[in-house]
PDB file of C-alpha atoms in Angstrom:
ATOM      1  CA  UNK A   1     307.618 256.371 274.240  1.00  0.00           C
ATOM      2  CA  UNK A   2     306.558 253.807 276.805  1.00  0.00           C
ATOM      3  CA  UNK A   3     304.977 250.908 276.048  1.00  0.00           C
ATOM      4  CA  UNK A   4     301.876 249.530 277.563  1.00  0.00           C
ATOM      5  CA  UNK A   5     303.771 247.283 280.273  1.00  0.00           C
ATOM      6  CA  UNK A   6     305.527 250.257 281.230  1.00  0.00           C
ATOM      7  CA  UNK A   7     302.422 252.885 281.679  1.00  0.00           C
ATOM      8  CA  UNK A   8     301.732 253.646 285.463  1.00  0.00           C
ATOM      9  CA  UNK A   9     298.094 253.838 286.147  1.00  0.00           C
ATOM     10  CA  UNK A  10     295.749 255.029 288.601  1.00  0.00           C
ATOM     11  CA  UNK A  11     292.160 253.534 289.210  1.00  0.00           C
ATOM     12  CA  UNK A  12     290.287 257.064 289.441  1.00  0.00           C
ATOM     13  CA  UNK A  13     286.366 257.263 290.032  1.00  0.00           C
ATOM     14  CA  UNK A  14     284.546 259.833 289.019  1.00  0.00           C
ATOM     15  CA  UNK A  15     280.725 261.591 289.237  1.00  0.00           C
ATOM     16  CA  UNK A  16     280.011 262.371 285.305  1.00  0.00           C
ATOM     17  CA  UNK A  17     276.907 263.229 283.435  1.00  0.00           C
ATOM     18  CA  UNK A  18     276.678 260.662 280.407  1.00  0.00           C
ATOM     19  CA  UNK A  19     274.497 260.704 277.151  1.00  0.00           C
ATOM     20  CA  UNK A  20     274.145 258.578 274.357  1.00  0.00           C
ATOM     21  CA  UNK A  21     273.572 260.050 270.975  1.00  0.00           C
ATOM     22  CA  UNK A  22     270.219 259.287 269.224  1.00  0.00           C
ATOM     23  CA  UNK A  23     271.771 258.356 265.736  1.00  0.00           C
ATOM     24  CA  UNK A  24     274.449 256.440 266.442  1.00  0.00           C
ATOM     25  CA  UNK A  25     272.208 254.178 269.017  1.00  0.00           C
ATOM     26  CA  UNK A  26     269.357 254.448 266.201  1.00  0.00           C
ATOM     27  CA  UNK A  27     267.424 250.634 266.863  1.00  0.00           C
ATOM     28  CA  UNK A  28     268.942 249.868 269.719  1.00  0.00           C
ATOM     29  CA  UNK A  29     267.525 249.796 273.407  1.00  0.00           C
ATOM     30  CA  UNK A  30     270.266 251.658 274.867  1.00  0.00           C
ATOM     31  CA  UNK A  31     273.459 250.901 277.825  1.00  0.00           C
ATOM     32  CA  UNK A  32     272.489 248.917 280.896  1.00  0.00           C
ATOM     33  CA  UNK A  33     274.473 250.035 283.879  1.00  0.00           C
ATOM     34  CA  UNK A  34     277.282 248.396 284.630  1.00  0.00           C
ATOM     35  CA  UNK A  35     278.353 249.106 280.767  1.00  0.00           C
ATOM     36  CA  UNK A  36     282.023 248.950 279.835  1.00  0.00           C
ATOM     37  CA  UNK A  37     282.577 250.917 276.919  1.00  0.00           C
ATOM     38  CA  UNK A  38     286.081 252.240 274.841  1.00  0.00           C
ATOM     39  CA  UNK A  39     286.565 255.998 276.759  1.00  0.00           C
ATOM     40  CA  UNK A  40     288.335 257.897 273.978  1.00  0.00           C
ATOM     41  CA  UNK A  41     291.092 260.193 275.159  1.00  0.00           C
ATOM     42  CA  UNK A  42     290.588 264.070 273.754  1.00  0.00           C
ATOM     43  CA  UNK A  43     293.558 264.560 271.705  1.00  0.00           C
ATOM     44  CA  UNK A  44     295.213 261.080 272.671  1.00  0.00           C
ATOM     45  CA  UNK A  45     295.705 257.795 270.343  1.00  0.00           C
ATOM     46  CA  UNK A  46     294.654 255.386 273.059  1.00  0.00           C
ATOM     47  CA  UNK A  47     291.236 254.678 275.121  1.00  0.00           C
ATOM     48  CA  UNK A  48     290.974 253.727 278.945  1.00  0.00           C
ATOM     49  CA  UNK A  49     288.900 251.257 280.599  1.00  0.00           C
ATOM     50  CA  UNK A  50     285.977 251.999 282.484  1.00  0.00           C
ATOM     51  CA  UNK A  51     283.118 250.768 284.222  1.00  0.00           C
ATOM     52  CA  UNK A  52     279.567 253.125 283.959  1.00  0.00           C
ATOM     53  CA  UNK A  53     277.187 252.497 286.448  1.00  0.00           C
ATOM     54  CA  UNK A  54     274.402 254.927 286.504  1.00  0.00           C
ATOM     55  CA  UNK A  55     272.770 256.321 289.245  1.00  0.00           C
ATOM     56  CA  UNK A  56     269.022 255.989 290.159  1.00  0.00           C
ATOM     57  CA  UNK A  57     268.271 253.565 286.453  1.00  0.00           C
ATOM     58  CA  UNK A  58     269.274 250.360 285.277  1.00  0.00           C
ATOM     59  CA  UNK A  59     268.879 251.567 281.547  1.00  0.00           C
ATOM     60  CA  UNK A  60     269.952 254.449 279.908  1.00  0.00           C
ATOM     61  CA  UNK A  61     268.132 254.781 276.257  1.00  0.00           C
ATOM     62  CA  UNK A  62     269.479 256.798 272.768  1.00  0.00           C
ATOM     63  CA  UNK A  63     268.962 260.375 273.258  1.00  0.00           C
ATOM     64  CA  UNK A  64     268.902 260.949 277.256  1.00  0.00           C
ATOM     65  CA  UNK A  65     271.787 261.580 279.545  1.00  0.00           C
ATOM     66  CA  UNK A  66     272.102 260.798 283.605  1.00  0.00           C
ATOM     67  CA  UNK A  67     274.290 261.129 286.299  1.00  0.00           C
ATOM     68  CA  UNK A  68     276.059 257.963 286.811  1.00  0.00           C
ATOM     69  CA  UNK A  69     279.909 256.517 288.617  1.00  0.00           C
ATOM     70  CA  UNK A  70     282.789 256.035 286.257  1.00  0.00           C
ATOM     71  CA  UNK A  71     285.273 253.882 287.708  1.00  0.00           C
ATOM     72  CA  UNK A  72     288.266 253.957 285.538  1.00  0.00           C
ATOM     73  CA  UNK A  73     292.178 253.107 284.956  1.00  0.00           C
ATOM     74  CA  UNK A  74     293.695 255.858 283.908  1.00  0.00           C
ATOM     75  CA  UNK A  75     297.175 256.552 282.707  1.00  0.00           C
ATOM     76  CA  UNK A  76     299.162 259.048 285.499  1.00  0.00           C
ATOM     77  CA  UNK A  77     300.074 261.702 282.948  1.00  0.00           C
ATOM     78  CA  UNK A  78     296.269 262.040 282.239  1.00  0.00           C
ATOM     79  CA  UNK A  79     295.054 262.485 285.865  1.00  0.00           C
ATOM     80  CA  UNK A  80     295.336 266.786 285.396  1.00  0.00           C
ATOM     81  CA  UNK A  81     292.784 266.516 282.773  1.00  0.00           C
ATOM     82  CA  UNK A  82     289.817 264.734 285.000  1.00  0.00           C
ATOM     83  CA  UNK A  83     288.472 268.019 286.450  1.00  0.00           C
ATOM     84  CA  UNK A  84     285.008 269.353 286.265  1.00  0.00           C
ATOM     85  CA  UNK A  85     284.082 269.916 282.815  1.00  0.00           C
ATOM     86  CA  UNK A  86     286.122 267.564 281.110  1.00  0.00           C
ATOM     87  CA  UNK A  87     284.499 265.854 278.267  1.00  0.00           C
ATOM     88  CA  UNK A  88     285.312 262.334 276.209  1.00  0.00           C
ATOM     89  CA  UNK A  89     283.290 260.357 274.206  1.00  0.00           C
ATOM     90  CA  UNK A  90     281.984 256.795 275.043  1.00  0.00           C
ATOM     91  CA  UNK A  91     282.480 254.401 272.034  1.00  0.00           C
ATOM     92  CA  UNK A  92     282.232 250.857 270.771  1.00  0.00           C
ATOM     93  CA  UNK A  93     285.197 249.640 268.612  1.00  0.00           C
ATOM     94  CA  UNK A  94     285.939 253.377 266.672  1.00  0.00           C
ATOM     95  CA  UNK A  95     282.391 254.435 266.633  1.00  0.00           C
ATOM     96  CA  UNK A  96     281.564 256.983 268.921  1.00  0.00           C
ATOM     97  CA  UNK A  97     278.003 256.457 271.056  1.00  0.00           C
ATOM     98  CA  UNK A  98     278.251 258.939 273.627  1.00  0.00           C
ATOM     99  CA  UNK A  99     279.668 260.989 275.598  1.00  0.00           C
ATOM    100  CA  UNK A 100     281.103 261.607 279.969  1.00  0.00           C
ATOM    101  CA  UNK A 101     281.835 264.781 281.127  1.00  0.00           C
ATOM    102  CA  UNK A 102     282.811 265.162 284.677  1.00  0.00           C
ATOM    103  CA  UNK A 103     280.740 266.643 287.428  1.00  0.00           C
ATOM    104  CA  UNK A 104     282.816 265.626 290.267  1.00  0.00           C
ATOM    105  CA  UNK A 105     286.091 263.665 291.657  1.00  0.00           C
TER     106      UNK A 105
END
């Protein structure tokens, strides 16, 4: 297994369609663009980095979804899975928020 020093990356950016769920954002306002949130992996242990700016709003409240730019680092052996369709959820810490699926590469 290769450590984290060892993991080639790739800065990918992506068009996606992202959402926030209701619930979990209950009492608060929402993302600003320009968020950085955990990206959870389907069916990985490990989260990438990634910067969410969306397209055409500054604010993005509990319950609505956009189109918005991911720019993200992403590990090489990953890059197959980031085709149209693809889904992960947004988090903060181990709570999920949200959710990315991707429209476009």
């Amino acid at each position: 297994m290769l450590s984290a020093d060892e993991l080639e990356t790739e800065v990918l950016t992506l068009k996606v369609e992202i959402g926030l769920h209701e619930s979990c954002m209950q009492g608060r306002p929402g993302y600003r663009s320009g968020v950085r949130p955990n990206h959870w992996m389907p069916g990985k242990d490990y989260t990438f980095m990634g910067q969410v700016d969306f397209i055409g709003r500054d604010l993005l409240s509990p319950g609505e979804c956009c189109e918005a730019i991911v720019k993200c680092i992403i590990p090489v052996q990953d890059l197959g899975l980031f085709e149209p369709g693809f889904i992960w959820q947004i988090c903060e810490a181990n709570r999920i928020m949200g959710y990315a699926k991707v429209l476009s590469c």
